[in-house]
Amino acid sequence: MRQVYSILVNNHAGVLSHVAGLFTRRGYNIESIAAGPTEDTTITRIVIVAIGEENELDQIAKQLRKLYDVREVEQISYNQAVTRELVLATIKAPITKRSEIIQLANAFGAQVINMTDDTVTLEASGNDHKVRTLLKAFEGYGISQMARTGMISLPYDGMPEDWEPIA
Amino acid sequence: MAVATKAKSQTAKQPTKLKPQKISGAEIVYRSLEREGVKYVFGHPGAILLTVLDLFLKRSKIKHLLIRHEQCAAHMAEGYARASGEVGVCLTTSGPGATNLITGITDAYMDSIPIVCFTGQVATSMVGNDAFQEADIVGMTRTITKHNYLVKSTDDLAETIQEAFYIARTGRPGPVLVDLPKDVLLGDGDYQLPEKVDLRGYKPTTKGHPRQIQRVAEAIEKSKQPLLYVGGGAIHAEAHPEIVKLAETAEIPVTYTLLGAGAFPSAHELSLGMLGMHGTAYANYATMECDLLIAVGARFDDRVTGKVSEFATRAKIIHIDIDPTAIGKNKTADIPVVGDARQVLVEVNKLIKPQERPLWKKRIQNLRTEYPLTFDSPEGAPIKPQEAIVALSEEVGDKAIITTEVGQHQMWAAQFYNFTFPRQFISSGGLGTMGFGFPAAIGVALARPDKLAIDIAGDGSFQMVMQEIATAVQYDIPVKVFLLNNATLGMVRQWQDLFMDRRFSEVDFESSPDYVKLAEAFGASGRRIVDKDDIRPAIQEMINTPGPFILDVIVDPDELVFPMVPAGGATKDMIVRDSRKKILQGKLSALPDN
Ligand SMILES: Cc1ncc(C[n+]2csc(CCOP(=O)(O)OP(=O)(O)O)c2C)c(N)n1
Ligand SMILES: [Mg+2]
């Protein structure tokens, strides 16, 4: 099972390593991690995607809440929140394949940000599903380099009180 | 993530009536300790600490003790905290002074003991440069402290120290480390404090949820065969009177963990003694038969449960703990209650009606008579460690607070000493640190001068920390070492005996010190005994001789601790008694040959 944690922490030195260290120490796997400032300068948001058994994932949240610099931990399910990830990928693109690749990129709403004789570099963003499908689509051409930001996430505002997420 | 430079000041509350006044960092440390009610500081100096040390010379409110090894300073702080319930404090220098604390801090973390460790650090401008005696102690202790701080400005110092003590003693207690760079101690800063510590993001739940408390009371009423399982958390929370009340009102037998010993009188008719790997057979069998297990401040540690999937399988589980992460970590709880053990039980007790459970009581009684906790002591055989402990218990009883080292002697002490009050048994449970008991006993002696501090020690463990006799002598601290000397690392030898076909590799001491001469060399006293008849007179001599004393009791190295649930095994796999066919010959290799 994968779980997205949105963690608000005090913006103190060493907090990121403390949070990441907790995952290592307890033997949980981090799939991605992204951190950055929030609207309040004293608070940082860390978004972590982790893999584990269901009871393990709840245990992580409890352990995180115990860290003194951690203010809030939300376990986010996909339909409760916007989640986005940014991907930069360099695709092997010989002249003969180039227009096909660009067409495919357009279909995904990806931008071409660099081009050489035999490569095309794309910028794309989307939710987990879109990023995966996109990467799958380009896999056949050969991805020579890739960088991903890891997931960031914000809960949807204005959800009705009685709204229940579809599991 | 952005590096915050003035983190503390950002969270500071509005200034109180106190007029801001600039004083030196060292002065702030001293005043803060005074304010927290600290009586003793266990420390070892270094150049970085000069300004702080100087204040101990000029003032007398707080006594600084010069400890011979920093690890022991941490254990003494632990011993002090475990015996008094107050925060223990140590102070060491940077680099090696700080790293030497690590075992002690880990020990405190594993057993949830409130201590605050202050370490010197190189000047902030040098931090990160591999400066002389620099160690990243904050990085190193991140996973073994409840929280830790590198103080970056003298202005932050007072508030940081206040928070450190608050975090150490509240919620599930634990160690906190405060790293003090040289310039922070030398510089001047504000001594300014909020009236009340209010930490965003840190609010331990102490009151149990009323609905859950209701469910606990209902489950107890419905249960036919309930069992209370009491851990160290019950002692931290001072929950013992409520446990006795609950047990007696609803007629519930009680078993305790190593750290829970003392939370319920060992000799109470409802007491089953300790459970777990070396628990009593009847306590362990009771866990298999009970239909309701009420865990209070215990964490289903593997030394307690054995194979956890086969632990207490017939029972509904109630789990009362102040730490939400302890609940459901190892064993799923049917009725979880997050809260302070005492506060929760006070509420539960309001709902409990008197109940009688004659059948269950009878069953427990039968288990007790069928599988008693015993040992053999043949005429003419060497002293059995168990009989030495029984004698000690009978001679000193509730006049003493017992600490232990780690090994066979520790298990026998937990099994055979008759504990009557909480904080009477002080032992390293979670980490199992050899060398814990002697320094801890020094801390105990300071915390409880009305009691006798006795370390029931193993010879292997004692050799790790015996330099602290010097500390005990220097400050005239009357600690007693009841040394169960089998001239071997008995507990490891036991595993080799049972699981390695008696191939004893690297456990026997072919050379041991003469412990009586050792005591004398340090200016303490000692006596060695070999005969059973000498046990009681020697104990009397030990308690009547002023000052530190080592009683070297030469015991049978072939004695094994039973019952035993083999590691990873289920409770039903418990070996109840010594069934070794071989006739074992006791050897007295512990005697020095002078
Ligand atoms: C610091 C440390 N090192 C090693 C161990 C592993 N260990 C556990 S018990 C034990 C033997 C302890 O010997 P002793 O203190 O003589 O006690 P005995 O078992 O003989 O009573 C050892 C080596 C430990 N618990 N702690
Ligand atoms: Mg030994």
PDB file of N, CA, C and O in Angstrom, chain B residues 59-92:
ATOM      1  N   ARG B  59      28.884  28.639  44.407  1.00  0.00           N
ATOM      2  CA  ARG B  59      27.547  28.506  44.970  1.00  0.00           C
ATOM      3  C   ARG B  59      27.370  27.112  45.560  1.00  0.00           C
ATOM      4  O   ARG B  59      28.115  26.210  45.231  1.00  0.00           O
ATOM      5  N   SER B  60      26.327  26.969  46.363  1.00  0.00           N
ATOM      6  CA  SER B  60      26.202  25.662  47.001  1.00  0.00           C
ATOM      7  C   SER B  60      24.828  25.016  46.839  1.00  0.00           C
ATOM      8  O   SER B  60      24.598  23.912  47.282  1.00  0.00           O
ATOM      9  N   LYS B  61      23.925  25.696  46.160  1.00  0.00           N
ATOM     10  CA  LYS B  61      22.574  25.152  46.020  1.00  0.00           C
ATOM     11  C   LYS B  61      22.558  23.818  45.288  1.00  0.00           C
ATOM     12  O   LYS B  61      21.807  22.908  45.625  1.00  0.00           O
ATOM     13  N   ILE B  62      23.375  23.726  44.258  1.00  0.00           N
ATOM     14  CA  ILE B  62      23.402  22.508  43.450  1.00  0.00           C
ATOM     15  C   ILE B  62      24.751  21.832  43.654  1.00  0.00           C
ATOM     16  O   ILE B  62      25.786  22.488  43.595  1.00  0.00           O
ATOM     17  N   LYS B  63      24.704  20.519  43.901  1.00  0.00           N
ATOM     18  CA  LYS B  63      25.968  19.814  44.116  1.00  0.00           C
ATOM     19  C   LYS B  63      26.382  19.137  42.815  1.00  0.00           C
ATOM     20  O   LYS B  63      25.631  18.359  42.240  1.00  0.00           O
ATOM     21  N   HIS B  64      27.592  19.442  42.366  1.00  0.00           N
ATOM     22  CA  HIS B  64      28.148  18.772  41.194  1.00  0.00           C
ATOM     23  C   HIS B  64      29.014  17.617  41.676  1.00  0.00           C
ATOM     24  O   HIS B  64      29.859  17.795  42.554  1.00  0.00           O
ATOM     25  N   LEU B  65      28.806  16.427  41.129  1.00  0.00           N
ATOM     26  CA  LEU B  65      29.659  15.289  41.496  1.00  0.00           C
ATOM     27  C   LEU B  65      30.569  14.960  40.325  1.00  0.00           C
ATOM     28  O   LEU B  65      30.112  14.905  39.169  1.00  0.00           O
ATOM     29  N   LEU B  66      31.816  14.748  40.654  1.00  0.00           N
ATOM     30  CA  LEU B  66      32.814  14.435  39.637  1.00  0.00           C
ATOM     31  C   LEU B  66      32.815  12.923  39.388  1.00  0.00           C
ATOM     32  O   LEU B  66      33.333  12.147  40.196  1.00  0.00           O
ATOM     33  N   ILE B  67      32.221  12.518  38.282  1.00  0.00           N
ATOM     34  CA  ILE B  67      32.075  11.101  37.962  1.00  0.00           C
ATOM     35  C   ILE B  67      33.288  10.642  37.163  1.00  0.00           C
ATOM     36  O   ILE B  67      33.900  11.440  36.456  1.00  0.00           O
ATOM     37  N   ARG B  68      33.645   9.351  37.286  1.00  0.00           N
ATOM     38  CA  ARG B  68      34.884   8.911  36.650  1.00  0.00           C
ATOM     39  C   ARG B  68      34.720   8.544  35.184  1.00  0.00           C
ATOM     40  O   ARG B  68      35.688   8.455  34.444  1.00  0.00           O
ATOM     41  N   HIS B  69      33.549   8.256  34.738  1.00  0.00           N
ATOM     42  CA  HIS B  69      33.336   7.964  33.311  1.00  0.00           C
ATOM     43  C   HIS B  69      31.946   8.487  32.946  1.00  0.00           C
ATOM     44  O   HIS B  69      30.983   8.224  33.666  1.00  0.00           O
ATOM     45  N   GLU B  70      31.844   9.171  31.818  1.00  0.00           N
ATOM     46  CA  GLU B  70      30.583   9.842  31.463  1.00  0.00           C
ATOM     47  C   GLU B  70      29.406   8.880  31.327  1.00  0.00           C
ATOM     48  O   GLU B  70      28.269   9.232  31.617  1.00  0.00           O
ATOM     49  N   GLN B  71      29.662   7.659  30.829  1.00  0.00           N
ATOM     50  CA  GLN B  71      28.544   6.708  30.727  1.00  0.00           C
ATOM     51  C   GLN B  71      27.879   6.543  32.088  1.00  0.00           C
ATOM     52  O   GLN B  71      26.662   6.480  32.218  1.00  0.00           O
ATOM     53  N   CYS B  72      28.733   6.485  33.112  1.00  0.00           N
ATOM     54  CA  CYS B  72      28.209   6.297  34.465  1.00  0.00           C
ATOM     55  C   CYS B  72      27.484   7.542  34.955  1.00  0.00           C
ATOM     56  O   CYS B  72      26.533   7.445  35.737  1.00  0.00           O
ATOM     57  N   ALA B  73      27.913   8.718  34.479  1.00  0.00           N
ATOM     58  CA  ALA B  73      27.197   9.941  34.853  1.00  0.00           C
ATOM     59  C   ALA B  73      25.752   9.830  34.380  1.00  0.00           C
ATOM     60  O   ALA B  73      24.809  10.156  35.108  1.00  0.00           O
ATOM     61  N   ALA B  74      25.574   9.340  33.163  1.00  0.00           N
ATOM     62  CA  ALA B  74      24.213   9.195  32.633  1.00  0.00           C
ATOM     63  C   ALA B  74      23.436   8.141  33.439  1.00  0.00           C
ATOM     64  O   ALA B  74      22.269   8.347  33.779  1.00  0.00           O
ATOM     65  N   HIS B  75      24.085   7.019  33.767  1.00  0.00           N
ATOM     66  CA  HIS B  75      23.387   5.996  34.556  1.00  0.00           C
ATOM     67  C   HIS B  75      23.049   6.504  35.957  1.00  0.00           C
ATOM     68  O   HIS B  75      22.025   6.144  36.528  1.00  0.00           O
ATOM     69  N   MET B  76      23.925   7.321  36.531  1.00  0.00           N
ATOM     70  CA  MET B  76      23.622   7.880  37.862  1.00  0.00           C
ATOM     71  C   MET B  76      22.412   8.799  37.774  1.00  0.00           C
ATOM     72  O   MET B  76      21.526   8.760  38.632  1.00  0.00           O
ATOM     73  N   ALA B  77      22.389   9.627  36.715  1.00  0.00           N
ATOM     74  CA  ALA B  77      21.230  10.503  36.517  1.00  0.00           C
ATOM     75  C   ALA B  77      19.968   9.651  36.373  1.00  0.00           C
ATOM     76  O   ALA B  77      18.912   9.976  36.923  1.00  0.00           O
ATOM     77  N   GLU B  78      20.104   8.537  35.664  1.00  0.00           N
ATOM     78  CA  GLU B  78      18.965   7.620  35.510  1.00  0.00           C
ATOM     79  C   GLU B  78      18.550   7.026  36.846  1.00  0.00           C
ATOM     80  O   GLU B  78      17.360   6.934  37.155  1.00  0.00           O
ATOM     81  N   GLY B  79      19.532   6.594  37.607  1.00  0.00           N
ATOM     82  CA  GLY B  79      19.231   5.985  38.908  1.00  0.00           C
ATOM     83  C   GLY B  79      18.510   6.985  39.798  1.00  0.00           C
ATOM     84  O   GLY B  79      17.520   6.659  40.462  1.00  0.00           O
ATOM     85  N   TYR B  80      19.008   8.217  39.750  1.00  0.00           N
ATOM     86  CA  TYR B  80      18.381   9.287  40.534  1.00  0.00           C
ATOM     87  C   TYR B  80      16.934   9.475  40.093  1.00  0.00           C
ATOM     88  O   TYR B  80      16.011   9.543  40.910  1.00  0.00           O
ATOM     89  N   ALA B  81      16.724   9.527  38.772  1.00  0.00           N
ATOM     90  CA  ALA B  81      15.386   9.757  38.225  1.00  0.00           C
ATOM     91  C   ALA B  81      14.461   8.571  38.514  1.00  0.00           C
ATOM     92  O   ALA B  81      13.305   8.744  38.874  1.00  0.00           O
ATOM     93  N   ARG B  82      14.984   7.359  38.364  1.00  0.00           N
ATOM     94  CA  ARG B  82      14.140   6.175  38.552  1.00  0.00           C
ATOM     95  C   ARG B  82      13.705   6.049  40.006  1.00  0.00           C
ATOM     96  O   ARG B  82      12.607   5.584  40.292  1.00  0.00           O
ATOM     97  N   ALA B  83      14.593   6.468  40.933  1.00  0.00           N
ATOM     98  CA  ALA B  83      14.254   6.319  42.343  1.00  0.00           C
ATOM     99  C   ALA B  83      13.350   7.443  42.844  1.00  0.00           C
ATOM    100  O   ALA B  83      12.546   7.243  43.748  1.00  0.00           O
ATOM    101  N   SER B  84      13.492   8.640  42.243  1.00  0.00           N
ATOM    102  CA  SER B  84      12.770   9.792  42.789  1.00  0.00           C
ATOM    103  C   SER B  84      11.599  10.235  41.918  1.00  0.00           C
ATOM    104  O   SER B  84      10.701  10.922  42.394  1.00  0.00           O
ATOM    105  N   GLY B  85      11.623   9.891  40.638  1.00  0.00           N
ATOM    106  CA  GLY B  85      10.617  10.396  39.715  1.00  0.00           C
ATOM    107  C   GLY B  85      10.939  11.802  39.232  1.00  0.00           C
ATOM    108  O   GLY B  85      10.213  12.377  38.439  1.00  0.00           O
ATOM    109  N   GLU B  86      12.057  12.352  39.718  1.00  0.00           N
ATOM    110  CA  GLU B  86      12.464  13.682  39.264  1.00  0.00           C
ATOM    111  C   GLU B  86      13.480  13.553  38.124  1.00  0.00           C
ATOM    112  O   GLU B  86      14.022  12.483  37.898  1.00  0.00           O
ATOM    113  N   VAL B  87      13.718  14.682  37.461  1.00  0.00           N
ATOM    114  CA  VAL B  87      14.617  14.635  36.316  1.00  0.00           C
ATOM    115  C   VAL B  87      16.078  14.544  36.790  1.00  0.00           C
ATOM    116  O   VAL B  87      16.506  15.314  37.649  1.00  0.00           O
ATOM    117  N   GLY B  88      16.837  13.601  36.243  1.00  0.00           N
ATOM    118  CA  GLY B  88      18.266  13.484  36.531  1.00  0.00           C
ATOM    119  C   GLY B  88      19.053  14.320  35.534  1.00  0.00           C
ATOM    120  O   GLY B  88      18.626  14.500  34.399  1.00  0.00           O
ATOM    121  N   VAL B  89      20.200  14.850  35.984  1.00  0.00           N
ATOM    122  CA  VAL B  89      20.938  15.784  35.128  1.00  0.00           C
ATOM    123  C   VAL B  89      22.398  15.383  35.007  1.00  0.00           C
ATOM    124  O   VAL B  89      23.039  15.048  36.008  1.00  0.00           O
ATOM    125  N   CYS B  90      22.943  15.410  33.786  1.00  0.00           N
ATOM    126  CA  CYS B  90      24.395  15.280  33.675  1.00  0.00           C
ATOM    127  C   CYS B  90      24.974  16.360  32.776  1.00  0.00           C
ATOM    128  O   CYS B  90      24.270  16.981  31.990  1.00  0.00           O
ATOM    129  N   LEU B  91      26.248  16.556  32.955  1.00  0.00           N
ATOM    130  CA  LEU B  91      26.957  17.648  32.291  1.00  0.00           C
ATOM    131  C   LEU B  91      28.331  17.142  31.882  1.00  0.00           C
ATOM    132  O   LEU B  91      29.140  16.785  32.735  1.00  0.00           O
ATOM    133  N   THR B  92      28.584  17.092  30.575  1.00  0.00           N
ATOM    134  CA  THR B  92      29.886  16.603  30.129  1.00  0.00           C
ATOM    135  C   THR B  92      30.428  17.515  29.049  1.00  0.00           C
ATOM    136  O   THR B  92      29.699  18.337  28.490  1.00  0.00           O
TER     137      THR B  92
END
